[in-house]
Amino acid sequence: MITPIGMISIVVGIIVCFSGYSMFRSMLPLWGFILGGAAAMYLAPLVIKVPEAQRLWLDIGSFVVGGVLGAVLASPLYYVTIFASGAAMGALSGMVFGAYLQISGGEISVRALRQLAGMTFPPRIETAVQVFLMVALGLIVGAAALSFQKFMITASTAFLGSAAVVSGFTGTITQALQGNPSQGVWMMVGWLLLGMLGMFIQFRMRDET
């Protein structure tokens, strides 16, 4: 079953995945709204604790507030927005890698891979290791985005958009693969393939304009 938030994630994710670079260049406030809203929605539960029944309202409220702030700041803080776009992709990578490290203790094992495969995508932020890697990789990839703007804007929008699509379908995928211990692997494979397709289409669209 796809929730209202999931539907929004899918629609926004498809737009960002396949036309993120052109959106970034021509509709910067809209990209700022999406980026700011998504960041606020994922970070708000770490700061504000609410019952699960009220989680939907927290997600909506934080997305709107973060989105408005992002839209207002996007144009005057152009280079900050570029940095934030790369940092978001780095933070997403840190979230996944940190979840694996926490499970495995730094070792490659079949047990750890199976546990990672059983997680939702993206994994929940639950450990200090994840937070550290999100910050570290966010700073590194954000700095790279400033140096390689065209490539990093295209890559970050493609993979962030594909992550939003997969996240929106999480409930449906979980139901379809109920009892399958590899459901997390299929989500991750879907994220990577959709992200690469988004990059390919964005590069083709950019070359034709």
mmCIF file of N, CA, C and O in Angstrom, residues 8 11-13 15-16 19-38 63-64 66-76 81 85 157:
data_model
loop_
_atom_site.group_PDB
_atom_site.id
_atom_site.type_symbol
_atom_site.label_atom_id
_atom_site.label_comp_id
_atom_site.label_asym_id
_atom_site.label_seq_id
_atom_site.Cartn_x
_atom_site.Cartn_y
_atom_site.Cartn_z
ATOM 1 N N ILE A 8 3.656 11.244 -2.808
ATOM 2 C CA ILE A 8 4.382 12.503 -3.044
ATOM 3 C C ILE A 8 5.843 12.206 -3.345
ATOM 4 O O ILE A 8 6.439 12.789 -4.269
ATOM 5 N N VAL A 11 6.192 10.859 -7.013
ATOM 6 C CA VAL A 11 6.010 11.886 -8.049
ATOM 7 C C VAL A 11 7.190 12.849 -8.079
ATOM 8 O O VAL A 11 7.783 13.116 -9.137
ATOM 9 N N VAL A 12 7.548 13.360 -6.897
ATOM 10 C CA VAL A 12 8.684 14.292 -6.820
ATOM 11 C C VAL A 12 9.974 13.588 -7.230
ATOM 12 O O VAL A 12 10.807 14.153 -7.947
ATOM 13 N N GLY A 13 10.143 12.338 -6.795
ATOM 14 C CA GLY A 13 11.351 11.588 -7.123
ATOM 15 C C GLY A 13 11.529 11.392 -8.620
ATOM 16 O O GLY A 13 12.639 11.525 -9.149
ATOM 17 N N ILE A 15 10.356 13.289 -11.053
ATOM 18 C CA ILE A 15 10.696 14.590 -11.650
ATOM 19 C C ILE A 15 12.163 14.918 -11.418
ATOM 20 O O ILE A 15 12.895 15.306 -12.334
ATOM 21 N N VAL A 16 12.615 14.746 -10.178
ATOM 22 C CA VAL A 16 14.004 15.079 -9.830
ATOM 23 C C VAL A 16 14.982 14.131 -10.516
ATOM 24 O O VAL A 16 16.008 14.545 -11.030
ATOM 25 N N SER A 19 14.841 14.976 -14.535
ATOM 26 C CA SER A 19 15.024 16.352 -15.029
ATOM 27 C C SER A 19 15.605 17.260 -13.958
ATOM 28 O O SER A 19 15.346 18.463 -13.957
ATOM 29 N N GLY A 20 16.383 16.664 -13.047
ATOM 30 C CA GLY A 20 16.921 17.435 -11.925
ATOM 31 C C GLY A 20 17.857 18.548 -12.346
ATOM 32 O O GLY A 20 17.813 19.654 -11.798
ATOM 33 N N TYR A 21 18.730 18.286 -13.331
ATOM 34 C CA TYR A 21 19.709 19.315 -13.727
ATOM 35 C C TYR A 21 19.012 20.515 -14.353
ATOM 36 O O TYR A 21 19.312 21.655 -14.007
ATOM 37 N N SER A 22 18.071 20.262 -15.271
ATOM 38 C CA SER A 22 17.367 21.381 -15.908
ATOM 39 C C SER A 22 16.522 22.137 -14.890
ATOM 40 O O SER A 22 16.403 23.360 -14.942
ATOM 41 N N MET A 23 15.944 21.394 -13.924
ATOM 42 C CA MET A 23 15.184 22.045 -12.863
ATOM 43 C C MET A 23 16.095 22.914 -12.010
ATOM 44 O O MET A 23 15.736 24.032 -11.640
ATOM 45 N N PHE A 24 17.293 22.404 -11.734
ATOM 46 C CA PHE A 24 18.239 23.147 -10.907
ATOM 47 C C PHE A 24 18.602 24.469 -11.576
ATOM 48 O O PHE A 24 18.679 25.509 -10.921
ATOM 49 N N ARG A 25 18.834 24.424 -12.879
ATOM 50 C CA ARG A 25 19.277 25.614 -13.590
ATOM 51 C C ARG A 25 18.161 26.637 -13.788
ATOM 52 O O ARG A 25 18.389 27.841 -13.681
ATOM 53 N N SER A 26 16.953 26.165 -14.111
ATOM 54 C CA SER A 26 15.891 27.094 -14.494
ATOM 55 C C SER A 26 14.875 27.360 -13.381
ATOM 56 O O SER A 26 14.181 28.375 -13.415
ATOM 57 N N MET A 27 14.748 26.439 -12.421
ATOM 58 C CA MET A 27 13.757 26.592 -11.345
ATOM 59 C C MET A 27 14.413 26.346 -9.997
ATOM 60 O O MET A 27 14.046 25.429 -9.263
ATOM 61 N N LEU A 28 15.414 27.143 -9.698
ATOM 62 C CA LEU A 28 16.203 26.938 -8.481
ATOM 63 C C LEU A 28 15.358 26.973 -7.213
ATOM 64 O O LEU A 28 15.552 26.135 -6.324
ATOM 65 N N PRO A 29 14.405 27.910 -7.064
ATOM 66 C CA PRO A 29 13.574 27.894 -5.849
ATOM 67 C C PRO A 29 12.792 26.592 -5.669
ATOM 68 O O PRO A 29 12.621 26.124 -4.546
ATOM 69 N N LEU A 30 12.310 26.010 -6.792
ATOM 70 C CA LEU A 30 11.578 24.743 -6.684
ATOM 71 C C LEU A 30 12.502 23.634 -6.192
ATOM 72 O O LEU A 30 12.127 22.830 -5.337
ATOM 73 N N TRP A 31 13.724 23.578 -6.723
ATOM 74 C CA TRP A 31 14.689 22.583 -6.261
ATOM 75 C C TRP A 31 15.033 22.828 -4.791
ATOM 76 O O TRP A 31 15.164 21.883 -4.006
ATOM 77 N N GLY A 32 15.154 24.094 -4.404
ATOM 78 C CA GLY A 32 15.409 24.418 -3.002
ATOM 79 C C GLY A 32 14.277 23.955 -2.109
ATOM 80 O O GLY A 32 14.512 23.461 -0.993
ATOM 81 N N PHE A 33 13.033 24.087 -2.600
ATOM 82 C CA PHE A 33 11.880 23.629 -1.823
ATOM 83 C C PHE A 33 11.928 22.112 -1.632
ATOM 84 O O PHE A 33 11.718 21.602 -0.525
ATOM 85 N N ILE A 34 12.216 21.382 -2.715
ATOM 86 C CA ILE A 34 12.259 19.918 -2.640
ATOM 87 C C ILE A 34 13.389 19.456 -1.731
ATOM 88 O O ILE A 34 13.206 18.599 -0.859
ATOM 89 N N LEU A 35 14.574 20.028 -1.924
ATOM 90 C CA LEU A 35 15.738 19.615 -1.140
ATOM 91 C C LEU A 35 15.568 19.963 0.332
ATOM 92 O O LEU A 35 15.816 19.136 1.218
ATOM 93 N N GLY A 36 15.132 21.194 0.596
ATOM 94 C CA GLY A 36 14.929 21.617 1.981
ATOM 95 C C GLY A 36 13.837 20.826 2.671
ATOM 96 O O GLY A 36 13.973 20.438 3.839
ATOM 97 N N GLY A 37 12.752 20.550 1.946
ATOM 98 C CA GLY A 37 11.653 19.774 2.516
ATOM 99 C C GLY A 37 12.053 18.345 2.832
ATOM 100 O O GLY A 37 11.734 17.823 3.900
ATOM 101 N N ALA A 38 12.779 17.716 1.897
ATOM 102 C CA ALA A 38 13.204 16.333 2.118
ATOM 103 C C ALA A 38 14.166 16.231 3.294
ATOM 104 O O ALA A 38 14.054 15.320 4.130
ATOM 105 N N PHE A 63 8.240 18.961 6.179
ATOM 106 C CA PHE A 63 8.513 19.117 4.740
ATOM 107 C C PHE A 63 8.139 20.524 4.269
ATOM 108 O O PHE A 63 8.898 21.168 3.533
ATOM 109 N N VAL A 64 6.983 21.015 4.690
ATOM 110 C CA VAL A 64 6.530 22.347 4.265
ATOM 111 C C VAL A 64 7.460 23.430 4.810
ATOM 112 O O VAL A 64 7.904 24.326 4.073
ATOM 113 N N GLY A 66 10.628 23.154 5.985
ATOM 114 C CA GLY A 66 11.940 23.035 5.367
ATOM 115 C C GLY A 66 11.929 23.441 3.909
ATOM 116 O O GLY A 66 12.869 24.073 3.408
ATOM 117 N N GLY A 67 10.840 23.098 3.202
ATOM 118 C CA GLY A 67 10.730 23.461 1.796
ATOM 119 C C GLY A 67 10.663 24.958 1.576
ATOM 120 O O GLY A 67 11.315 25.500 0.674
ATOM 121 N N VAL A 68 9.886 25.646 2.394
ATOM 122 C CA VAL A 68 9.780 27.112 2.272
ATOM 123 C C VAL A 68 11.131 27.771 2.529
ATOM 124 O O VAL A 68 11.560 28.664 1.793
ATOM 125 N N LEU A 69 11.825 27.323 3.574
ATOM 126 C CA LEU A 69 13.153 27.871 3.867
ATOM 127 C C LEU A 69 14.114 27.597 2.709
ATOM 128 O O LEU A 69 14.884 28.486 2.297
ATOM 129 N N GLY A 70 14.076 26.385 2.161
ATOM 130 C CA GLY A 70 14.939 26.044 1.042
ATOM 131 C C GLY A 70 14.655 26.887 -0.182
ATOM 132 O O GLY A 70 15.579 27.337 -0.873
ATOM 133 N N ALA A 71 13.369 27.122 -0.471
ATOM 134 C CA ALA A 71 12.992 27.919 -1.640
ATOM 135 C C ALA A 71 13.445 29.374 -1.490
ATOM 136 O O ALA A 71 13.926 29.989 -2.444
ATOM 137 N N VAL A 72 13.303 29.905 -0.294
ATOM 138 C CA VAL A 72 13.685 31.300 -0.044
ATOM 139 C C VAL A 72 15.195 31.496 -0.165
ATOM 140 O O VAL A 72 15.678 32.506 -0.700
ATOM 141 N N LEU A 73 15.961 30.506 0.317
ATOM 142 C CA LEU A 73 17.416 30.646 0.359
ATOM 143 C C LEU A 73 18.126 30.160 -0.905
ATOM 144 O O LEU A 73 19.309 30.458 -1.100
ATOM 145 N N ALA A 74 17.426 29.423 -1.770
ATOM 146 C CA ALA A 74 18.082 28.775 -2.907
ATOM 147 C C ALA A 74 18.750 29.760 -3.863
ATOM 148 O O ALA A 74 19.919 29.579 -4.235
ATOM 149 N N SER A 75 18.034 30.782 -4.278
ATOM 150 C CA SER A 75 18.590 31.717 -5.273
ATOM 151 C C SER A 75 19.706 32.593 -4.718
ATOM 152 O O SER A 75 20.782 32.687 -5.320
ATOM 153 N N PRO A 76 19.495 33.287 -3.585
ATOM 154 C CA PRO A 76 20.595 34.127 -3.072
ATOM 155 C C PRO A 76 21.810 33.325 -2.608
ATOM 156 O O PRO A 76 22.918 33.844 -2.573
ATOM 157 N N THR A 81 23.438 26.046 -2.230
ATOM 158 C CA THR A 81 22.489 25.066 -2.747
ATOM 159 C C THR A 81 23.205 23.955 -3.498
ATOM 160 O O THR A 81 22.846 22.776 -3.384
ATOM 161 N N SER A 85 23.193 20.054 -2.387
ATOM 162 C CA SER A 85 22.755 18.982 -3.286
ATOM 163 C C SER A 85 23.736 17.819 -3.239
ATOM 164 O O SER A 85 23.343 16.652 -3.128
ATOM 165 N N THR A 157 21.016 14.695 -8.254
ATOM 166 C CA THR A 157 19.571 14.738 -8.489
ATOM 167 C C THR A 157 19.049 13.378 -8.970
ATOM 168 O O THR A 157 17.965 12.945 -8.570
#
